[in-house]
Structure formats: C-alpha cells, structure tokens
Amino acid sequence: MNIWMNISTLLVCLVACYFIYWLNKKTNFTFTSVVALLIGIVIGIFFKGYTEYAAVLGTIFIRVISMMVIPLLMVSLIKSIYSMKSLHELKSIGGKSIFWLLFQTLLAAIVGAALAIMSGIGTGSHLSIVDGFKVTKIPHFTEVITNLFSANLFTSMAEGQIIPVVFFSIIVGIAVVALSSRKKGSMDTFKSFIDECHDIVYQIIRVIIKLLPYSIIFLMADTIGASDPKALMPLVQIIVLAFVGCFFHIYFTDSLLLKFVGKISPIRFFKNIMPAQLMAFSTRSSSGTLPVYIDCLTKKEHVSENIANFVGPLGTTVGMSGCAGVWPPLLAIYAMNSLGMNVTFTQVLVIILLCPVVSLGTAGVPGGGIMLATALFVTLGLPVEIVGIFAGIDAFADMARTTTNVTSSMVAASLVDASENKKVKASSAVATA
C-alpha cells in the first residue's frame, strides 16, 4: 500500500511538472515558481507521509546545485576581487559589505527580541526533548579562528567547508591584484583561465536555474508531507513569530534601508529579487541560492557583477539576518520563560549583541539555525539540551530564515553598489569642475 501511494505521489508531481512546463511558456518565471510552490504544498497535504519517492528528485536537485557551490564561490570571489582596480577599492567594498551584513543582523535581532518579549513566548509551557537529537559541539573561539586556515584545501572542499574556501579565494584574489599592480599584464594568463572557468560554471548554473520551478514542487511536497504534526503543534506560536519577525525585517526594516540609505525603490527591488527569495524559501540554503542571487542582482537590479559576486558568498557566512538575527532571540527567550527564569533588560541586550558575533563563520546550509541557537545557548549558560525541542520545527522555520538571510544579503549588496556609484559620480563631478 505504501509503495503504491508513494508511486501515486510521484506521478502526481510529474503531472504537475508538465503543467508547470506548459505554464512557463505562457507566463514569466516568477509567477511559474509561485504556482509551483503552492502546488507542492497542496500535494504535501493530500499525500502526507507518502512523499518518499518524490523526495528523491528534490534531493537530486539540492545535491546538483550544492555541487556547484564550491566552484561558484572560488571563481566568483577570485574574479570579483581581481576585477577591482586596486587594493584600496577592495578595502572599501569589503568594509562596507561586512558593515551592512552585520548591521542588518543586529536590527533583525532587535526585531526577534521585541517579538519574544511582547508575546511572552514560552511562558507556562513545558519543554520536552526530541528523541534522538544530538546537539552539535560548539568549537572554542580559538578553534574558529584556526579553522579559517585549511590544512588541506581539497579536504575542505570535499567536506563542504565554505569558510576555508572563501578565505583561500580572497587571498588568491588579493595576491593577483597585488602582482598585477607591480607588473602590468603579468597575471593575464591566470585571469583568462579564471574567466573561462567562470563562464563554464555560469553556463551550468543557467541550466539549473531553469529547473527551479519543477524542483520546488518536489521539495515543498516532501517538506509538508514528511513533517510530524505532533512536533509542530506545541510550537506553532514560535513558528508564527519566526515568520512574522522575518517578513517584518524584510519588508519593513530592509525597505527603510533601501529607501533612505540606498535611494532604491523597495517595490521594484522586491519584485526583481522574487526568484531568489522563492529559491531560498524552498531549498532552505543560502549557498544554494547564490546562482539565482547573482543573476537577479546583476541582470534585474543592475548591481555591479564584482559587488554581487563578492557580497553573495560573504553573506553565506557573515550576518544572516534570519538564522542569526530573528531566530536566536526567539529561542533563547522562549527557553528562559519556559524554565521560569526572569528575563532582564541586560540579558536581552546581551542576546542582541551576541547575534552578529555568532553569525560569523556559520556556513549557509540547511539547518544552520540549530547550530547558531546552540552557540547562543552555550554562551548564555542555558542548557543546550533544550535546543532539541526545536528540531521538529526547524525545517518550517528555516524557510523564513533563509529567505531573510538571502534578502538582507541582497540588500547589503545593493547598498554597497549604491554607495560606490555615488562615490564615482562625486569623483566625476570634481574632475569636471
């Protein structure tokens, strides 16, 4: 019976894919992706518990796009760095990027803490641990620093360790800029090689992006169909607050930054980046969304390719307004209220200030929110076993968190680009005068 139900689910998903194929010819990519998202949810509800076979195709898509993350990070970062005219320009863009990523995380943490306090989340509730959940060990601060330097780069690549790859790529890019400034044309052969690799990687990615609407059906059907209602019901409130907090940060906080700092139309911006948001929502991976992220920023928002390629990879390990901003304060205050602790202003302030710190070096992969929450619990002296209770809702909350991570990173890239364009215009005006 189970086999036939799983086969039936798979067949329904395939029929839905044919419909999406037909719809894609009639409408635009964004509308098709939204429809695919809704279809996937409906299939997951009607075929709950029978999405095992359908999940295979969704998993394949995630693995294929994950396979491209390391090559994309390397060629994009190296190319974006050596495309900058000087080390001074690199310093300017790098400093602004880190500032806006961390500043948005701080703002998101304030939103999360405010929602948790106003709602009194966790008060009077009883926490129980999800069976079989194992809390990941939090490395010491000195270990985090040493992990920036890989003893074997190929091992780091094979294990999907993004931080050493990002760090190595930045070093290579800086070295190329330094050598090029000493002797003109000395690095042309290497640059040509990276340029060709960049073209190859992006050609593969363009094909992957076209498959996004179809993959959304399988991914959403499995997410909805495989979730345990018993694990979700006691924590419905925290799921709702996570979504409210994340979307408030996206459409209010980030809108204010776009409007008043970047002088960018928020409505136009969110319309142009919707494909990246949908992919982030369905895949729950900041790293996996990078191809669509860069495509939306460069082609629709006309952000400099150098800036998009630099801020995008950086945003998967620094900042993360959803996973490190909104989410940790909700969990920490929920746990403190559940344990009957008195939540003081000082404790809330510490939680908010710690959020940007714990975001440093957390790779943008599905489930990163649990790791961040564990780090915060250890720092605050809360029993880390409590983190296990949130395992049952992590997949749902991660949809909103990852969407927020990606959106805030794209906002940061746009603000940096706007700042650089303003500087260029000012220089041109001075030169003309």
Short mmCIF file of C-alpha atoms in Angstrom, two decimals:
data_model
loop_
_atom_site.label_atom_id
_atom_site.label_comp_id
_atom_site.label_asym_id
_atom_site.label_seq_id
_atom_site.Cartn_x
_atom_site.Cartn_y
_atom_site.Cartn_z
CA MET A 1 0.00 0.00 0.00
CA ASN A 2 2.77 2.41 0.97
CA ILE A 3 4.66 1.68 -2.25
CA TRP A 4 1.65 2.44 -4.43
CA MET A 5 0.86 5.61 -2.50
CA ASN A 6 4.46 6.78 -2.90
CA ILE A 7 4.31 6.00 -6.63
CA SER A 8 1.00 7.87 -6.88
CA THR A 9 2.56 10.92 -5.21
CA LEU A 10 5.48 10.80 -7.63
CA LEU A 11 3.14 10.55 -10.63
CA VAL A 12 1.06 13.50 -9.42
CA CYS A 13 4.25 15.54 -9.01
CA LEU A 14 5.34 14.63 -12.55
CA VAL A 15 1.94 15.65 -13.94
CA ALA A 16 2.28 18.91 -12.02
CA CYS A 17 5.71 19.39 -13.64
CA TYR A 18 4.13 19.07 -17.09
CA PHE A 19 1.60 21.72 -16.10
CA ILE A 20 4.42 23.99 -14.92
CA TYR A 21 6.23 23.37 -18.24
CA TRP A 22 3.12 24.49 -20.11
CA LEU A 23 2.55 27.45 -17.77
CA ASN A 24 6.16 28.59 -18.13
CA LYS A 25 5.55 29.12 -21.85
CA LYS A 26 2.54 31.33 -21.14
CA THR A 27 3.79 33.39 -18.18
CA ASN A 28 7.02 34.60 -16.58
CA PHE A 29 9.49 32.66 -14.43
CA THR A 30 8.48 34.32 -11.14
CA PHE A 31 4.75 33.56 -11.48
CA THR A 32 5.50 29.97 -12.50
CA SER A 33 7.70 29.49 -9.42
CA VAL A 34 4.96 30.82 -7.11
CA VAL A 35 2.41 28.45 -8.65
CA ALA A 36 4.87 25.55 -8.27
CA LEU A 37 5.29 26.45 -4.58
CA LEU A 38 1.52 26.31 -3.99
CA ILE A 39 1.16 23.05 -5.93
CA GLY A 40 3.92 21.47 -3.83
CA ILE A 41 2.19 22.47 -0.60
CA VAL A 42 -1.15 21.03 -1.77
CA ILE A 43 0.47 17.74 -2.82
CA GLY A 44 2.26 17.51 0.55
CA ILE A 45 -1.04 17.99 2.40
CA PHE A 46 -3.02 15.43 0.36
CA PHE A 47 -0.26 12.81 0.24
CA LYS A 48 1.08 13.29 3.76
CA GLY A 49 3.52 10.55 4.72
CA TYR A 50 3.85 9.27 1.15
CA THR A 51 6.46 11.60 -0.37
CA GLU A 52 9.44 9.25 -0.11
CA TYR A 53 9.82 8.74 -3.88
CA ALA A 54 9.03 12.35 -4.73
CA ALA A 55 11.69 13.46 -2.25
CA VAL A 56 14.36 11.70 -4.35
CA LEU A 57 14.05 14.18 -7.22
CA GLY A 58 14.07 17.12 -4.82
CA THR A 59 17.18 15.73 -3.14
CA ILE A 60 18.91 15.29 -6.50
CA PHE A 61 18.28 18.95 -7.34
CA ILE A 62 19.70 20.07 -3.97
CA ARG A 63 22.79 17.91 -4.48
CA VAL A 64 23.37 19.15 -8.02
CA ILE A 65 23.16 22.79 -7.01
CA SER A 66 25.22 22.10 -3.87
CA MET A 67 27.85 20.53 -6.12
CA MET A 68 28.21 23.89 -7.88
CA VAL A 69 28.60 25.96 -4.69
CA ILE A 70 32.37 25.47 -4.19
CA PRO A 71 33.30 26.13 -7.87
CA LEU A 72 30.97 29.13 -7.87
CA LEU A 73 32.46 30.55 -4.66
CA MET A 74 36.03 30.19 -5.89
CA VAL A 75 35.71 31.61 -9.40
CA SER A 76 33.25 34.33 -8.35
CA LEU A 77 35.33 35.60 -5.43
CA ILE A 78 38.68 35.46 -7.25
CA LYS A 79 37.24 37.12 -10.37
CA SER A 80 35.36 39.81 -8.42
CA ILE A 81 38.49 40.70 -6.41
CA TYR A 82 40.95 40.93 -9.31
CA SER A 83 38.36 42.85 -11.33
CA MET A 84 38.65 45.67 -8.80
CA LYS A 85 41.06 48.37 -9.85
CA SER A 86 43.12 48.46 -6.66
CA LEU A 87 43.54 47.15 -3.13
CA HIS A 88 42.04 50.45 -1.94
CA GLU A 89 38.81 49.70 -3.82
CA LEU A 90 38.78 46.17 -2.39
CA LYS A 91 39.19 47.54 1.14
CA SER A 92 36.33 49.99 0.58
CA ILE A 93 33.87 47.41 -0.79
CA GLY A 94 34.87 44.74 1.75
CA GLY A 95 34.46 47.07 4.74
CA LYS A 96 31.06 48.32 3.58
CA SER A 97 29.85 44.78 2.85
CA ILE A 98 30.73 43.45 6.31
CA PHE A 99 29.21 46.52 7.99
CA TRP A 100 25.84 46.24 6.23
CA LEU A 101 25.62 42.47 6.72
CA LEU A 102 26.32 42.67 10.46
CA PHE A 103 24.25 45.84 10.99
CA GLN A 104 21.20 44.16 9.45
CA THR A 105 21.73 41.14 11.70
CA LEU A 106 21.73 43.48 14.71
CA LEU A 107 18.47 45.09 13.55
CA ALA A 108 16.92 41.65 12.95
CA ALA A 109 17.96 40.55 16.46
CA ILE A 110 16.15 43.58 17.90
CA VAL A 111 13.03 42.57 15.95
CA GLY A 112 13.25 38.96 17.22
CA ALA A 113 13.83 40.00 20.84
CA ALA A 114 10.99 42.54 20.74
CA LEU A 115 8.53 39.96 19.41
CA ALA A 116 9.59 37.40 22.03
CA ILE A 117 9.18 39.87 24.90
CA MET A 118 5.88 41.35 23.74
CA SER A 119 4.32 37.92 23.16
CA GLY A 120 5.68 36.37 26.37
CA ILE A 121 6.60 33.34 24.29
CA GLY A 122 7.25 30.15 26.27
CA THR A 123 5.62 31.36 29.50
CA GLY A 124 3.85 28.46 31.22
CA SER A 125 4.90 25.90 28.62
CA HIS A 126 6.65 22.63 29.31
CA LEU A 127 9.66 21.68 27.19
CA SER A 128 10.49 18.12 26.18
CA ILE A 129 13.45 16.89 24.16
CA VAL A 130 13.05 15.44 20.66
CA ASP A 131 14.23 11.82 20.83
CA GLY A 132 17.49 11.03 19.09
CA PHE A 133 18.52 14.65 18.56
CA LYS A 134 22.21 15.26 19.12
CA VAL A 135 23.46 18.78 19.78
CA THR A 136 26.50 19.71 17.71
CA LYS A 137 29.56 20.55 19.76
CA ILE A 138 30.40 24.25 19.67
CA PRO A 139 34.06 24.86 18.82
CA HIS A 140 36.14 27.12 21.04
CA PHE A 141 36.78 30.66 19.78
CA THR A 142 40.43 29.83 19.07
CA GLU A 143 39.32 26.82 17.02
CA VAL A 144 37.01 29.05 14.97
CA ILE A 145 40.00 31.28 14.15
CA THR A 146 42.28 28.38 13.22
CA ASN A 147 39.54 26.86 11.05
CA LEU A 148 39.85 29.86 8.75
CA PHE A 149 43.09 28.28 7.57
CA SER A 150 42.68 24.90 5.92
CA ALA A 151 45.38 22.28 6.37
CA ASN A 152 44.15 20.67 3.15
CA LEU A 153 42.06 22.78 0.80
CA PHE A 154 40.78 19.76 -1.14
CA THR A 155 39.59 18.11 2.07
CA SER A 156 37.74 21.31 2.97
CA MET A 157 36.11 21.30 -0.46
CA ALA A 158 35.10 17.64 -0.18
CA GLU A 159 33.58 18.23 3.26
CA GLY A 160 31.71 21.33 2.07
CA GLN A 161 33.57 23.66 4.45
CA ILE A 162 32.82 27.05 2.96
CA ILE A 163 34.85 29.28 5.28
CA PRO A 164 38.34 27.99 4.31
CA VAL A 165 37.38 28.09 0.62
CA VAL A 166 36.13 31.68 0.89
CA PHE A 167 39.24 32.69 2.83
CA PHE A 168 41.57 30.98 0.33
CA SER A 169 39.78 32.56 -2.64
CA ILE A 170 40.05 36.03 -1.09
CA ILE A 171 43.78 35.53 -0.51
CA VAL A 172 44.29 34.40 -4.13
CA GLY A 173 42.28 37.36 -5.44
CA ILE A 174 44.27 39.85 -3.34
CA ALA A 175 47.55 38.25 -4.49
CA VAL A 176 46.50 38.62 -8.14
CA VAL A 177 45.63 42.31 -7.62
CA ALA A 178 48.99 42.91 -5.88
CA LEU A 179 51.02 41.18 -8.62
CA SER A 180 49.07 42.89 -11.40
CA SER A 181 49.77 46.31 -9.90
CA ARG A 182 53.52 45.59 -9.86
CA LYS A 183 53.81 44.43 -13.45
CA LYS A 184 51.09 45.12 -15.99
CA GLY A 185 49.93 42.03 -17.88
CA SER A 186 51.75 39.57 -15.60
CA MET A 187 48.53 37.86 -14.49
CA ASP A 188 46.68 37.89 -17.82
CA THR A 189 47.01 34.13 -18.39
CA PHE A 190 45.66 33.28 -14.94
CA LYS A 191 42.84 35.81 -15.28
CA SER A 192 41.91 34.35 -18.66
CA PHE A 193 41.76 30.85 -17.10
CA ILE A 194 39.51 32.04 -14.26
CA ASP A 195 37.31 33.92 -16.73
CA GLU A 196 36.82 30.75 -18.78
CA CYS A 197 36.03 28.73 -15.62
CA HIS A 198 33.57 31.45 -14.61
CA ASP A 199 31.78 31.16 -17.98
CA ILE A 200 31.61 27.35 -17.70
CA VAL A 201 30.24 27.42 -14.15
CA TYR A 202 27.61 30.00 -15.04
CA GLN A 203 26.52 28.09 -18.14
CA ILE A 204 25.83 25.04 -15.95
CA ILE A 205 24.06 27.22 -13.41
CA ARG A 206 21.80 28.77 -16.06
CA VAL A 207 20.52 25.28 -16.88
CA ILE A 208 20.00 24.50 -13.16
CA ILE A 209 18.02 27.72 -12.66
CA LYS A 210 15.60 26.73 -15.44
CA LEU A 211 14.78 23.58 -13.42
CA LEU A 212 13.92 25.56 -10.28
CA PRO A 213 10.09 25.63 -10.66
CA TYR A 214 9.99 21.84 -11.14
CA SER A 215 12.25 21.20 -8.14
CA ILE A 216 10.08 23.42 -5.92
CA ILE A 217 7.15 21.01 -6.39
CA PHE A 218 9.12 18.02 -5.08
CA LEU A 219 10.87 19.95 -2.30
CA MET A 220 7.69 21.52 -0.90
CA ALA A 221 5.68 18.30 -1.21
CA ASP A 222 8.31 16.45 0.83
CA THR A 223 8.71 19.26 3.42
CA ILE A 224 4.97 19.39 4.08
CA GLY A 225 4.32 15.67 3.68
CA ALA A 226 7.15 14.44 5.90
CA SER A 227 6.60 16.80 8.86
CA ASP A 228 5.30 15.46 12.16
CA PRO A 229 2.19 17.38 13.33
CA LYS A 230 2.80 16.32 16.95
CA ALA A 231 6.20 18.02 16.91
CA LEU A 232 4.73 21.12 15.32
CA MET A 233 1.60 21.78 17.41
CA PRO A 234 3.23 22.78 20.75
CA LEU A 235 5.45 25.23 18.92
CA VAL A 236 3.00 26.82 16.49
CA GLN A 237 3.44 30.15 18.24
CA ILE A 238 7.19 30.25 17.69
CA ILE A 239 6.75 29.31 14.01
CA VAL A 240 4.26 32.15 13.56
CA LEU A 241 6.53 34.63 15.36
CA ALA A 242 9.53 33.48 13.29
CA PHE A 243 7.63 34.17 10.07
CA VAL A 244 6.27 37.49 11.36
CA GLY A 245 9.72 38.60 12.53
CA CYS A 246 11.47 37.53 9.34
CA PHE A 247 8.97 39.14 7.00
CA PHE A 248 8.78 42.29 9.15
CA HIS A 249 12.56 42.61 8.87
CA ILE A 250 12.47 42.03 5.11
CA TYR A 251 9.58 44.27 4.15
CA PHE A 252 9.91 47.00 6.80
CA THR A 253 13.47 47.23 8.13
CA ASP A 254 15.16 46.43 4.83
CA SER A 255 12.67 48.62 2.94
CA LEU A 256 13.69 51.59 5.08
CA LEU A 257 17.37 50.95 4.35
CA LEU A 258 16.71 50.66 0.63
CA LYS A 259 14.56 53.79 0.52
CA PHE A 260 16.52 56.17 2.73
CA VAL A 261 20.11 54.87 2.51
CA GLY A 262 20.31 53.38 -0.98
CA LYS A 263 17.66 55.63 -2.60
CA ILE A 264 16.24 52.45 -4.18
CA SER A 265 12.56 51.68 -4.75
CA PRO A 266 11.65 48.82 -2.35
CA ILE A 267 8.71 47.71 -4.52
CA ARG A 268 10.84 47.40 -7.63
CA PHE A 269 13.63 45.74 -5.65
CA PHE A 270 11.46 43.01 -4.11
CA LYS A 271 9.77 42.35 -7.44
CA ASN A 272 13.15 41.84 -9.12
CA ILE A 273 14.58 39.53 -6.46
CA MET A 274 11.49 37.32 -6.01
CA PRO A 275 13.04 34.31 -7.86
CA ALA A 276 15.94 34.30 -5.38
CA GLN A 277 13.53 34.57 -2.45
CA LEU A 278 11.45 31.66 -3.74
CA MET A 279 14.53 29.51 -4.19
CA ALA A 280 15.75 30.38 -0.71
CA PHE A 281 12.31 29.55 0.71
CA SER A 282 12.11 26.14 -1.00
CA THR A 283 15.74 24.94 -0.79
CA ARG A 284 16.48 26.42 2.67
CA SER A 285 20.07 27.03 1.57
CA SER A 286 21.74 30.43 1.31
CA SER A 287 24.69 28.90 -0.52
CA GLY A 288 22.46 27.03 -2.94
CA THR A 289 20.62 30.24 -3.80
CA LEU A 290 23.81 32.04 -4.87
CA PRO A 291 23.37 31.44 -8.63
CA VAL A 292 19.88 32.97 -8.68
CA TYR A 293 21.01 35.65 -6.19
CA ILE A 294 23.75 36.89 -8.52
CA ASP A 295 21.53 36.58 -11.59
CA CYS A 296 18.76 38.74 -10.05
CA LEU A 297 21.13 41.41 -8.75
CA THR A 298 23.23 41.80 -11.89
CA LYS A 299 20.54 41.44 -14.58
CA LYS A 300 17.47 42.94 -12.91
CA GLU A 301 18.83 45.33 -10.28
CA HIS A 302 21.94 46.17 -12.34
CA VAL A 303 24.26 45.77 -9.36
CA SER A 304 27.93 45.58 -10.32
CA GLU A 305 28.95 41.98 -11.00
CA ASN A 306 32.06 42.46 -8.85
CA ILE A 307 29.99 43.55 -5.86
CA ALA A 308 27.32 40.85 -6.31
CA ASN A 309 29.98 38.13 -6.62
CA PHE A 310 31.78 39.44 -3.54
CA VAL A 311 28.85 40.13 -1.18
CA GLY A 312 26.90 36.97 -2.16
CA PRO A 313 29.45 34.38 -0.94
CA LEU A 314 30.37 36.60 2.02
CA GLY A 315 26.70 36.78 3.04
CA THR A 316 26.50 32.99 3.42
CA THR A 317 28.99 33.13 6.32
CA VAL A 318 28.64 36.65 7.74
CA GLY A 319 25.44 38.26 9.01
CA MET A 320 22.46 36.04 8.14
CA SER A 321 19.61 38.19 9.48
CA GLY A 322 17.18 35.27 9.69
CA CYS A 323 19.28 32.46 11.20
CA ALA A 324 21.46 34.70 13.38
CA GLY A 325 19.16 37.71 13.82
CA VAL A 326 15.46 36.94 14.28
CA TRP A 327 15.72 33.26 15.28
CA PRO A 328 18.20 33.02 18.24
CA PRO A 329 16.48 35.66 20.45
CA LEU A 330 13.12 33.92 19.92
CA LEU A 331 14.54 30.56 21.05
CA ALA A 332 16.60 31.95 23.93
CA ILE A 333 13.74 33.97 25.44
CA TYR A 334 11.32 31.08 24.80
CA ALA A 335 13.65 28.76 26.74
CA MET A 336 14.20 31.26 29.55
CA ASN A 337 10.45 31.79 30.01
CA SER A 338 9.80 28.03 29.88
CA LEU A 339 12.37 27.48 32.61
CA GLY A 340 10.75 30.16 34.77
CA MET A 341 13.76 32.48 34.54
CA ASN A 342 13.44 36.23 34.96
CA VAL A 343 14.29 37.84 31.63
CA THR A 344 16.08 41.12 32.36
CA PHE A 345 16.91 44.04 30.06
CA THR A 346 20.63 43.27 30.43
CA GLN A 347 20.10 39.66 29.33
CA VAL A 348 18.11 40.79 26.30
CA LEU A 349 20.81 43.30 25.40
CA VAL A 350 23.49 40.60 25.63
CA ILE A 351 21.42 38.28 23.42
CA ILE A 352 21.02 41.01 20.78
CA LEU A 353 24.72 41.91 20.78
CA LEU A 354 25.79 38.27 20.60
CA CYS A 355 23.73 37.56 17.46
CA PRO A 356 26.08 39.25 14.94
CA VAL A 357 29.05 37.62 16.69
CA VAL A 358 27.72 34.04 16.49
CA SER A 359 26.82 34.59 12.84
CA LEU A 360 30.49 34.81 11.86
CA GLY A 361 31.61 31.66 10.10
CA THR A 362 28.32 29.74 10.02
CA ALA A 363 28.01 28.29 6.53
CA GLY A 364 24.76 28.90 4.63
CA VAL A 365 23.45 25.35 4.56
CA PRO A 366 20.02 23.98 5.59
CA GLY A 367 19.69 23.64 9.37
CA GLY A 368 22.28 26.29 10.27
CA GLY A 369 19.79 27.87 12.67
CA ILE A 370 20.13 24.96 15.11
CA MET A 371 23.92 25.44 15.23
CA LEU A 372 23.54 29.16 15.84
CA ALA A 373 20.97 28.57 18.58
CA THR A 374 23.30 26.06 20.24
CA ALA A 375 26.16 28.56 20.18
CA LEU A 376 23.97 31.22 21.77
CA PHE A 377 22.67 28.80 24.45
CA VAL A 378 26.21 27.82 25.42
CA THR A 379 27.26 31.47 25.65
CA LEU A 380 24.23 32.38 27.79
CA GLY A 381 24.65 29.37 30.06
CA LEU A 382 21.30 27.84 29.08
CA PRO A 383 21.06 24.01 28.94
CA VAL A 384 21.85 23.12 25.33
CA GLU A 385 19.62 20.03 25.55
CA ILE A 386 16.66 22.37 25.17
CA VAL A 387 17.74 23.08 21.59
CA GLY A 388 16.49 19.58 20.73
CA ILE A 389 12.87 20.65 21.17
CA PHE A 390 13.19 22.94 18.18
CA ALA A 391 14.35 20.19 15.80
CA GLY A 392 10.77 19.32 14.88
CA ILE A 393 10.01 22.79 13.55
CA ASP A 394 13.41 23.66 12.12
CA ALA A 395 12.50 22.82 8.51
CA PHE A 396 9.47 25.13 8.62
CA ALA A 397 11.24 27.99 10.37
CA ASP A 398 14.26 27.60 8.09
CA MET A 399 12.16 28.60 5.09
CA ALA A 400 11.54 32.07 6.53
CA ARG A 401 15.04 32.34 7.99
CA THR A 402 16.84 31.52 4.76
CA THR A 403 14.61 33.87 2.77
CA THR A 404 15.56 36.62 5.23
CA ASN A 405 19.27 35.72 5.05
CA VAL A 406 19.31 35.95 1.27
CA THR A 407 17.15 39.08 1.06
CA SER A 408 19.25 41.01 3.59
CA SER A 409 22.44 39.97 1.82
CA MET A 410 20.99 41.25 -1.47
CA VAL A 411 20.04 44.49 0.27
CA ALA A 412 23.62 44.81 1.55
CA ALA A 413 24.99 44.29 -1.98
CA SER A 414 22.60 46.93 -3.33
CA LEU A 415 23.57 49.44 -0.63
CA VAL A 416 27.28 48.88 -1.30
CA ASP A 417 26.69 49.28 -5.04
CA ALA A 418 24.70 52.49 -4.49
CA SER A 419 27.49 53.86 -2.28
CA GLU A 420 30.18 53.04 -4.85
CA ASN A 421 28.14 54.62 -7.67
CA LYS A 422 27.67 57.76 -5.57
CA LYS A 423 31.42 57.92 -4.98
CA VAL A 424 32.13 57.56 -8.73
CA LYS A 425 29.65 60.33 -9.58
CA ALA A 426 31.21 62.61 -6.95
CA SER A 427 34.71 61.96 -8.36
CA SER A 428 33.47 62.66 -11.90
CA ALA A 429 31.88 65.93 -10.76
CA VAL A 430 35.14 67.06 -9.12
CA ALA A 431 37.14 66.10 -12.22
CA THR A 432 34.74 68.03 -14.45
CA ALA A 433 34.92 71.10 -12.22
#
